[in-house]
Amino acid sequence: AWSRSMVTTRSGRGSGGEVGARNHRQVLNPSAGAIVAFAFSLKVLLFPAYRSTDFEVHRNWLATTHSLPLSEWYVDETSQWTLDYPPLFAWFEYLLSRLAALFDGEMVVLTQLGYASRATVAFQRSSVIATELVLILAAYLHCRRVSRRAFPLLAFLIALNPGLLLVDHVHFQYNGLLLGVLMLSLEALQRDRFVLSAFLFAVLVNMKHLFAVAGPYYLIYMVRTYCRPAAGFSFPRFALLGFTVVAVCGVSLGPFVANGTIGDLASRLFPFGRGLCHAYWAPNFWALYSLADKVLVRVAGLLGLKRGAEAGGHLSGGLVGVATFGVLPQVGPSATLAVTLAAMAPCLRRTWVDPDPKRILSDVAFVNLCGFMFGYHVHEKAVLHFVVPMAFAAAASPSAAMEYAATSWPAYVSLLPLLFRPRERALKLTLVLAHCAAAAAVLPRGKRRRSGWSAAYVWALLAVQAYCIAHEILLGSSTYAFLPLLLTSVTCAVGLLALFSRRLVSYAAPTTLK
């Protein structure tokens, strides 16, 4: 039924009010409500589950913004988990801290490092659930526009998304809120609400600056469709967009310019000393690059050739810092920026030549994928930046649905190492495998058949995970501790690189200027 609802819409008759009410009822049907209610119950049951250090990170940010004056937010080092998100997210933490103090005053005491009372856990977990409603709202508005009967499917893909469940509701982060703002901005863009879209995107970047990777796409699409109508370039419209973005950035950054801590803020937002790869390699191009360097270092050793200060041995040490490649050229932040822009260039060119609102979701997913594949010090959790827009696109397009189903395997499997304790093993495997299997079953497949290579790749992913479990049980964490992480990262990187390559080829097709 969900698959049929993807491509079936009914036109309402009668008065505008009756049509609006009917549309509202068709979107908010019992199936969608049951899915959201079940997801809410599941997330509450996850309250006692594993919490990463990110839980203490955000508790410390509550205490920092609650206890210190503005001039010390990006200077204080009472905790090692210093504030390193842009100012609008800091203000979000400040507002949360006002509520947090009512639940447990000790939660917002700066010196209470590692504090995690029951009230603290309940409050912080609940704040993630509550703020994720922004993403649910975006899904609702999307389905009202593209397919009134698709909301149950999109509710399943979003409310029960294994990436959000593992990263936000177990590991602990606020990706649901941030992705909700992104999707509201994209919904406004698809409705030709350009100024609102620019405002929401500027707010998003000033909450988490890593979303700025989509900025070139926003700029080109808006200039091409809003600032360059048939009559020619409209400078007033361009100025209005610019004023909107500058105003948001001014409100966000201005106070820190005034109090003289803008330099401290910048050093927190761009810590290039953390190195090209995260301690756990994100499944991107640089994971494959690092693996190739390790192999070449070993080969050079066997051949008696000089290696680069034995640097290859440190790339898989599980430590944060700038590692040196032993054979392959070193890669710095400027090089990754250049490669990222070059990777998204065909998409940007297609957008300029043929700006199509129906491609906005898939295009933004692609440019975010470029940032993930080639960015500097990318975290594995950033897979959500492209799979969530892909999930929204799947609600209206059988071909996009098929692409999401294929991408879900490497994207979500790559998140499994985040929960490393044996007691969460059954939980994480059930959430990921059940979602991927269900998505493959209920999403329409379109005209293209899944190749045998795709099926073989999924079986390879499952075989690697079977080995990782056996490794943990038989060898523990003392013998070749990084090997399961390496295998997971590299096998998932292969799948995501294949996705990137397919999309890149599709953008290379010739187009004519419109």
CSV table of N, CA and C in Angstrom, one decimal, residues 289-424:
chain,number,residue,atom,x,y,z
A,289,TYR,N,42.0,5.9,0.4
A,289,TYR,CA,43.3,6.5,0.1
A,289,TYR,C,44.2,6.1,1.3
A,290,SER,N,43.8,6.1,2.5
A,290,SER,CA,44.6,5.7,3.6
A,290,SER,C,44.9,4.2,3.6
A,291,LEU,N,43.9,3.4,3.2
A,291,LEU,CA,44.2,2.0,3.1
A,291,LEU,C,45.3,1.7,2.0
A,292,ALA,N,45.1,2.4,0.9
A,292,ALA,CA,46.1,2.2,-0.2
A,292,ALA,C,47.5,2.6,0.3
A,293,ASP,N,47.6,3.7,1.1
A,293,ASP,CA,48.9,4.1,1.6
A,293,ASP,C,49.5,3.0,2.5
A,294,LYS,N,48.6,2.4,3.4
A,294,LYS,CA,49.1,1.4,4.3
A,294,LYS,C,49.6,0.2,3.5
A,295,VAL,N,48.9,-0.2,2.4
A,295,VAL,CA,49.3,-1.3,1.6
A,295,VAL,C,50.7,-1.0,1.0
A,296,LEU,N,50.8,0.2,0.4
A,296,LEU,CA,52.0,0.6,-0.2
A,296,LEU,C,53.2,0.7,0.7
A,297,VAL,N,52.9,1.1,2.0
A,297,VAL,CA,54.0,1.1,3.0
A,297,VAL,C,54.5,-0.3,3.3
A,298,ARG,N,53.6,-1.2,3.4
A,298,ARG,CA,54.0,-2.6,3.6
A,298,ARG,C,54.7,-3.2,2.4
A,299,VAL,N,54.3,-2.9,1.2
A,299,VAL,CA,55.0,-3.4,0.0
A,299,VAL,C,56.4,-2.8,0.0
A,300,ALA,N,56.5,-1.5,0.3
A,300,ALA,CA,57.8,-0.8,0.3
A,300,ALA,C,58.7,-1.5,1.3
A,301,GLY,N,58.2,-1.8,2.5
A,301,GLY,CA,59.0,-2.5,3.5
A,301,GLY,C,59.5,-3.9,3.0
A,302,LEU,N,58.6,-4.6,2.4
A,302,LEU,CA,59.0,-5.9,1.9
A,302,LEU,C,60.1,-5.8,0.8
A,303,LEU,N,60.0,-4.7,0.0
A,303,LEU,CA,61.0,-4.5,-1.0
A,303,LEU,C,62.3,-3.8,-0.5
A,304,GLY,N,62.3,-3.5,0.8
A,304,GLY,CA,63.5,-2.8,1.3
A,304,GLY,C,63.6,-1.3,1.0
A,305,LEU,N,62.4,-0.7,0.5
A,305,LEU,CA,62.5,0.7,0.2
A,305,LEU,C,62.2,1.6,1.4
A,306,LYS,N,62.7,2.8,1.3
A,306,LYS,CA,62.5,3.7,2.5
A,306,LYS,C,61.1,4.2,2.6
A,307,ARG,N,60.6,4.2,3.8
A,307,ARG,CA,59.2,4.6,4.1
A,307,ARG,C,59.2,6.0,4.7
A,308,GLY,N,58.1,6.7,4.7
A,308,GLY,CA,58.0,8.0,5.2
A,308,GLY,C,57.8,8.1,6.7
A,309,ALA,N,58.9,7.9,7.4
A,309,ALA,CA,58.9,8.0,8.9
A,309,ALA,C,58.0,7.1,9.5
A,310,GLU,N,57.7,5.9,8.9
A,310,GLU,CA,56.8,4.9,9.4
A,310,GLU,C,55.4,5.5,9.7
A,311,ALA,N,55.1,6.5,8.9
A,311,ALA,CA,53.8,7.2,9.2
A,311,ALA,C,52.6,6.3,8.9
A,312,GLY,N,52.8,5.4,7.9
A,312,GLY,CA,51.6,4.6,7.6
A,312,GLY,C,51.1,3.8,8.8
A,313,GLY,N,51.9,3.5,9.7
A,313,GLY,CA,51.5,2.8,10.9
A,313,GLY,C,50.6,3.5,11.8
A,314,HIS,N,50.6,4.9,11.7
A,314,HIS,CA,49.8,5.7,12.6
A,314,HIS,C,48.4,6.0,12.1
A,315,LEU,N,48.1,5.7,10.8
A,315,LEU,CA,46.8,6.0,10.2
A,315,LEU,C,45.7,5.2,10.8
A,316,SER,N,46.0,4.1,11.4
A,316,SER,CA,45.0,3.2,11.9
A,316,SER,C,45.1,3.0,13.4
A,317,GLY,N,45.7,4.0,14.1
A,317,GLY,CA,45.9,3.9,15.5
A,317,GLY,C,44.7,4.3,16.3
A,318,GLY,N,43.6,4.8,15.7
A,318,GLY,CA,42.5,5.2,16.4
A,318,GLY,C,42.6,6.5,17.2
A,319,LEU,N,43.6,7.3,16.8
A,319,LEU,CA,43.9,8.6,17.5
A,319,LEU,C,43.5,9.7,16.6
A,320,VAL,N,43.1,10.9,17.3
A,320,VAL,CA,42.8,12.1,16.6
A,320,VAL,C,44.1,12.9,16.4
A,321,GLY,N,44.4,13.3,15.2
A,321,GLY,CA,45.6,14.1,15.0
A,321,GLY,C,46.0,14.1,13.6
A,322,VAL,N,47.0,14.9,13.2
A,322,VAL,CA,47.4,15.0,11.8
A,322,VAL,C,48.4,13.8,11.6
A,323,ALA,N,48.0,12.8,10.8
A,323,ALA,CA,48.9,11.7,10.4
A,323,ALA,C,49.6,12.0,9.1
A,324,THR,N,50.7,11.4,9.0
A,324,THR,CA,51.5,11.5,7.8
A,324,THR,C,51.5,10.3,6.9
A,325,PHE,N,51.2,10.4,5.6
A,325,PHE,CA,51.2,9.3,4.8
A,325,PHE,C,52.6,8.8,4.5
A,326,GLY,N,52.8,7.5,4.3
A,326,GLY,CA,54.1,7.0,4.1
A,326,GLY,C,54.6,7.0,2.7
A,327,VAL,N,53.7,6.9,1.7
A,327,VAL,CA,54.0,6.8,0.3
A,327,VAL,C,53.2,7.8,-0.5
A,328,LEU,N,51.9,7.8,-0.3
A,328,LEU,CA,51.1,8.7,-1.1
A,328,LEU,C,51.3,10.2,-0.7
A,329,PRO,N,51.0,11.2,-1.6
A,329,PRO,CA,51.1,12.6,-1.2
A,329,PRO,C,50.3,13.0,0.0
A,330,GLN,N,50.8,13.9,0.8
A,330,GLN,CA,50.0,14.4,1.9
A,330,GLN,C,48.8,15.2,1.4
A,331,VAL,N,47.8,15.3,2.2
A,331,VAL,CA,46.5,15.9,1.8
A,331,VAL,C,46.1,16.9,2.9
A,332,GLY,N,46.0,18.2,2.6
A,332,GLY,CA,45.7,19.2,3.5
A,332,GLY,C,44.3,19.7,3.3
A,333,PRO,N,43.8,20.6,4.2
A,333,PRO,CA,42.4,21.1,4.1
A,333,PRO,C,42.1,21.8,2.7
A,334,SER,N,43.1,22.6,2.2
A,334,SER,CA,42.8,23.3,0.9
A,334,SER,C,42.7,22.3,-0.2
A,335,ALA,N,43.4,21.2,-0.2
A,335,ALA,CA,43.3,20.2,-1.2
A,335,ALA,C,41.9,19.5,-1.2
A,336,THR,N,41.5,19.2,0.0
A,336,THR,CA,40.1,18.6,0.1
A,336,THR,C,39.0,19.5,-0.3
A,337,LEU,N,39.2,20.8,0.0
A,337,LEU,CA,38.2,21.8,-0.5
A,337,LEU,C,38.2,21.8,-2.0
A,338,ALA,N,39.3,21.8,-2.6
A,338,ALA,CA,39.4,21.9,-4.1
A,338,ALA,C,38.8,20.6,-4.7
A,339,VAL,N,39.1,19.5,-4.2
A,339,VAL,CA,38.5,18.2,-4.7
A,339,VAL,C,37.0,18.2,-4.5
A,340,THR,N,36.5,18.7,-3.4
A,340,THR,CA,35.1,18.7,-3.1
A,340,THR,C,34.4,19.6,-4.1
A,341,LEU,N,34.9,20.8,-4.4
A,341,LEU,CA,34.3,21.7,-5.3
A,341,LEU,C,34.3,21.1,-6.7
A,342,ALA,N,35.4,20.5,-7.1
A,342,ALA,CA,35.5,19.8,-8.4
A,342,ALA,C,34.6,18.7,-8.6
A,343,ALA,N,34.3,17.9,-7.5
A,343,ALA,CA,33.4,16.8,-7.5
A,343,ALA,C,32.0,17.3,-7.8
A,344,MET,N,31.6,18.4,-7.1
A,344,MET,CA,30.2,18.8,-7.3
A,344,MET,C,30.0,19.7,-8.5
A,345,ALA,N,31.1,20.1,-9.2
A,345,ALA,CA,31.0,21.0,-10.4
A,345,ALA,C,30.1,20.5,-11.4
A,346,PRO,N,30.0,19.3,-11.8
A,346,PRO,CA,29.0,18.8,-12.9
A,346,PRO,C,27.6,19.1,-12.4
A,347,CYS,N,27.3,18.8,-11.1
A,347,CYS,CA,26.0,19.1,-10.6
A,347,CYS,C,25.6,20.6,-10.7
A,348,LEU,N,26.6,21.4,-10.3
A,348,LEU,CA,26.4,22.9,-10.3
A,348,LEU,C,26.2,23.4,-11.7
A,349,ARG,N,27.0,22.8,-12.6
A,349,ARG,CA,26.8,23.2,-14.0
A,349,ARG,C,25.4,22.8,-14.6
A,350,ARG,N,25.0,21.6,-14.3
A,350,ARG,CA,23.6,21.2,-14.7
A,350,ARG,C,22.6,22.1,-14.1
A,351,THR,N,22.8,22.5,-12.8
A,351,THR,CA,21.8,23.3,-12.2
A,351,THR,C,21.7,24.7,-12.8
A,352,TRP,N,22.9,25.2,-13.2
A,352,TRP,CA,22.9,26.5,-13.9
A,352,TRP,C,22.2,26.4,-15.3
A,353,VAL,N,22.5,25.4,-16.0
A,353,VAL,CA,22.0,25.2,-17.4
A,353,VAL,C,20.5,24.8,-17.4
A,354,ASP,N,20.1,24.0,-16.4
A,354,ASP,CA,18.7,23.5,-16.4
A,354,ASP,C,18.3,23.4,-15.0
A,355,PRO,N,17.9,24.5,-14.3
A,355,PRO,CA,17.5,24.4,-12.9
A,355,PRO,C,16.1,23.8,-12.8
A,356,ASP,N,16.0,22.6,-12.2
A,356,ASP,CA,14.7,21.9,-12.2
A,356,ASP,C,14.4,21.7,-10.7
A,357,PRO,N,13.3,22.3,-10.2
A,357,PRO,CA,12.9,22.1,-8.8
A,357,PRO,C,12.6,20.6,-8.4
A,358,LYS,N,12.3,19.8,-9.4
A,358,LYS,CA,12.1,18.4,-9.1
A,358,LYS,C,13.4,17.7,-8.7
A,359,ARG,N,14.5,18.3,-9.1
A,359,ARG,CA,15.8,17.7,-8.8
A,359,ARG,C,16.5,18.2,-7.5
A,360,ILE,N,15.9,19.2,-6.9
A,360,ILE,CA,16.5,19.9,-5.7
A,360,ILE,C,16.9,18.9,-4.7
A,361,LEU,N,16.1,18.0,-4.3
A,361,LEU,CA,16.4,17.0,-3.2
A,361,LEU,C,17.6,16.1,-3.6
A,362,SER,N,17.5,15.6,-4.8
A,362,SER,CA,18.6,14.7,-5.2
A,362,SER,C,19.9,15.5,-5.5
A,363,ASP,N,19.8,16.7,-5.9
A,363,ASP,CA,21.0,17.5,-6.1
A,363,ASP,C,21.7,17.9,-4.8
A,364,VAL,N,20.9,18.3,-3.8
A,364,VAL,CA,21.5,18.6,-2.5
A,364,VAL,C,22.1,17.4,-1.9
A,365,ALA,N,21.4,16.3,-2.0
A,365,ALA,CA,21.9,15.0,-1.5
A,365,ALA,C,23.3,14.7,-2.2
A,366,PHE,N,23.4,15.0,-3.4
A,366,PHE,CA,24.7,14.8,-4.1
A,366,PHE,C,25.8,15.7,-3.6
A,367,VAL,N,25.5,17.0,-3.5
A,367,VAL,CA,26.6,17.9,-3.1
A,367,VAL,C,27.0,17.6,-1.6
A,368,ASN,N,26.0,17.2,-0.8
A,368,ASN,CA,26.4,16.8,0.5
A,368,ASN,C,27.2,15.5,0.5
A,369,LEU,N,26.9,14.6,-0.4
A,369,LEU,CA,27.7,13.4,-0.6
A,369,LEU,C,29.1,13.8,-1.0
A,370,CYS,N,29.3,14.8,-1.9
A,370,CYS,CA,30.6,15.2,-2.3
A,370,CYS,C,31.4,15.7,-1.1
A,371,GLY,N,30.7,16.5,-0.2
A,371,GLY,CA,31.4,16.9,1.0
A,371,GLY,C,31.8,15.8,1.9
A,372,PHE,N,30.9,14.7,2.0
A,372,PHE,CA,31.2,13.6,2.8
A,372,PHE,C,32.4,12.8,2.2
A,373,MET,N,32.4,12.6,0.9
A,373,MET,CA,33.4,11.7,0.3
A,373,MET,C,34.8,12.4,0.3
A,374,PHE,N,34.8,13.7,0.2
A,374,PHE,CA,36.1,14.3,-0.1
A,374,PHE,C,36.5,15.4,1.0
A,375,GLY,N,35.6,15.6,2.0
A,375,GLY,CA,35.9,16.7,3.0
A,375,GLY,C,37.0,16.3,3.9
A,376,TYR,N,37.4,17.3,4.7
A,376,TYR,CA,38.5,17.2,5.6
A,376,TYR,C,38.0,16.8,7.0
A,377,HIS,N,38.5,15.7,7.6
A,377,HIS,CA,38.1,15.2,8.9
A,377,HIS,C,36.6,15.0,9.0
A,378,VAL,N,36.1,14.2,8.1
A,378,VAL,CA,34.7,14.0,8.1
A,378,VAL,C,34.3,12.9,9.1
A,379,HIS,N,33.2,13.1,9.9
A,379,HIS,CA,32.8,12.0,10.8
A,379,HIS,C,31.8,11.1,10.1
A,380,GLU,N,31.8,9.8,10.5
A,380,GLU,CA,30.9,8.9,9.9
A,380,GLU,C,29.4,9.2,10.0
A,381,LYS,N,29.1,10.0,11.0
A,381,LYS,CA,27.7,10.4,11.3
A,381,LYS,C,27.2,11.3,10.2
A,382,ALA,N,28.1,11.9,9.4
A,382,ALA,CA,27.6,12.8,8.3
A,382,ALA,C,27.0,12.1,7.2
A,383,VAL,N,26.9,10.8,7.2
A,383,VAL,CA,26.1,10.1,6.2
A,383,VAL,C,24.6,10.6,6.2
A,384,LEU,N,24.2,11.0,7.4
A,384,LEU,CA,22.8,11.5,7.5
A,384,LEU,C,22.5,12.7,6.6
A,385,HIS,N,23.6,13.5,6.3
A,385,HIS,CA,23.4,14.7,5.5
A,385,HIS,C,22.9,14.4,4.1
A,386,PHE,N,23.2,13.2,3.6
A,386,PHE,CA,22.7,12.9,2.2
A,386,PHE,C,21.6,11.8,2.2
A,387,VAL,N,21.6,10.9,3.2
A,387,VAL,CA,20.6,9.9,3.1
A,387,VAL,C,19.2,10.4,3.5
A,388,VAL,N,19.1,11.4,4.4
A,388,VAL,CA,17.8,12.0,4.7
A,388,VAL,C,17.2,12.7,3.6
A,389,PRO,N,17.9,13.6,2.8
A,389,PRO,CA,17.3,14.2,1.6
A,389,PRO,C,16.9,13.1,0.6
A,390,MET,N,17.7,12.1,0.5
A,390,MET,CA,17.4,11.0,-0.4
A,390,MET,C,16.1,10.3,0.0
A,391,ALA,N,15.9,10.2,1.4
A,391,ALA,CA,14.6,9.6,1.8
A,391,ALA,C,13.4,10.4,1.5
A,392,PHE,N,13.6,11.8,1.6
A,392,PHE,CA,12.5,12.7,1.1
A,392,PHE,C,12.2,12.5,-0.4
A,393,ALA,N,13.3,12.4,-1.1
A,393,ALA,CA,13.1,12.3,-2.6
A,393,ALA,C,12.4,11.0,-2.9
A,394,ALA,N,12.7,9.9,-2.1
A,394,ALA,CA,12.1,8.6,-2.3
A,394,ALA,C,10.6,8.6,-2.2
A,395,ALA,N,10.0,9.7,-1.5
A,395,ALA,CA,8.6,9.7,-1.3
A,395,ALA,C,7.8,10.2,-2.5
A,396,ALA,N,8.5,10.6,-3.6
A,396,ALA,CA,7.9,11.1,-4.8
A,396,ALA,C,8.4,10.5,-6.1
A,397,SER,N,9.5,9.7,-6.0
A,397,SER,CA,10.1,9.2,-7.2
A,397,SER,C,10.5,7.7,-7.1
A,398,PRO,N,10.0,6.9,-7.9
A,398,PRO,CA,10.4,5.5,-7.8
A,398,PRO,C,11.9,5.3,-8.1
A,399,SER,N,12.5,6.0,-9.0
A,399,SER,CA,13.9,5.9,-9.2
A,399,SER,C,14.7,6.4,-8.0
A,400,ALA,N,14.3,7.5,-7.3
A,400,ALA,CA,14.9,7.9,-6.1
A,400,ALA,C,14.7,6.9,-5.0
A,401,ALA,N,13.6,6.3,-4.9
A,401,ALA,CA,13.3,5.3,-3.9
A,401,ALA,C,14.3,4.1,-4.1
A,402,MET,N,14.5,3.7,-5.3
A,402,MET,CA,15.4,2.6,-5.6
A,402,MET,C,16.8,3.0,-5.2
A,403,GLU,N,17.2,4.2,-5.4
A,403,GLU,CA,18.6,4.7,-5.1
A,403,GLU,C,18.7,4.7,-3.5
A,404,TYR,N,17.7,5.2,-2.8
A,404,TYR,CA,17.7,5.2,-1.4
A,404,TYR,C,17.9,3.8,-0.8
A,405,ALA,N,17.1,2.9,-1.3
A,405,ALA,CA,17.2,1.5,-0.8
A,405,ALA,C,18.6,0.9,-1.0
A,406,ALA,N,19.2,1.2,-2.1
A,406,ALA,CA,20.6,0.7,-2.3
A,406,ALA,C,21.6,1.4,-1.4
A,407,THR,N,21.4,2.7,-1.2
A,407,THR,CA,22.4,3.5,-0.4
A,407,THR,C,22.2,3.2,1.0
A,408,SER,N,21.1,2.8,1.5
A,408,SER,CA,20.8,2.6,2.9
A,408,SER,C,21.8,1.5,3.5
A,409,TRP,N,22.1,0.6,2.7
A,409,TRP,CA,23.0,-0.5,3.2
A,409,TRP,C,24.4,0.0,3.6
A,410,PRO,N,25.2,0.6,2.7
A,410,PRO,CA,26.5,1.1,3.2
A,410,PRO,C,26.4,2.2,4.2
A,411,ALA,N,25.4,3.1,4.0
A,411,ALA,CA,25.3,4.3,4.9
A,411,ALA,C,25.0,3.9,6.3
A,412,TYR,N,24.0,3.0,6.5
A,412,TYR,CA,23.7,2.7,7.9
A,412,TYR,C,24.6,1.6,8.5
A,413,VAL,N,25.1,0.7,7.7
A,413,VAL,CA,26.0,-0.3,8.2
A,413,VAL,C,27.3,0.4,8.7
A,414,SER,N,27.7,1.5,8.1
A,414,SER,CA,28.9,2.2,8.5
A,414,SER,C,28.7,2.8,9.9
A,415,LEU,N,27.5,2.9,10.4
A,415,LEU,CA,27.3,3.5,11.7
A,415,LEU,C,27.4,2.5,12.8
A,416,LEU,N,27.4,1.2,12.5
A,416,LEU,CA,27.3,0.1,13.5
A,416,LEU,C,28.5,0.2,14.5
A,417,PRO,N,29.7,0.6,14.1
A,417,PRO,CA,30.8,0.6,15.1
A,417,PRO,C,30.6,1.7,16.2
A,418,LEU,N,29.7,2.7,16.0
A,418,LEU,CA,29.5,3.7,17.0
A,418,LEU,C,29.0,3.1,18.3
A,419,LEU,N,28.3,2.0,18.2
A,419,LEU,CA,27.8,1.3,19.4
A,419,LEU,C,28.7,0.0,19.6
A,420,PHE,N,29.7,0.1,20.4
A,420,PHE,CA,30.7,-1.0,20.4
A,420,PHE,C,30.5,-2.0,21.6
A,421,ARG,N,29.6,-1.7,22.5
A,421,ARG,CA,29.4,-2.6,23.6
A,421,ARG,C,28.6,-3.9,23.1
A,422,PRO,N,28.9,-5.0,23.7
A,422,PRO,CA,28.2,-6.2,23.3
A,422,PRO,C,26.7,-6.2,23.6
A,423,ARG,N,26.3,-5.5,24.7
A,423,ARG,CA,24.9,-5.4,25.0
A,423,ARG,C,24.1,-4.7,24.0
A,424,GLU,N,24.7,-3.8,23.2
A,424,GLU,CA,23.9,-3.1,22.1
A,424,GLU,C,24.0,-3.8,20.8
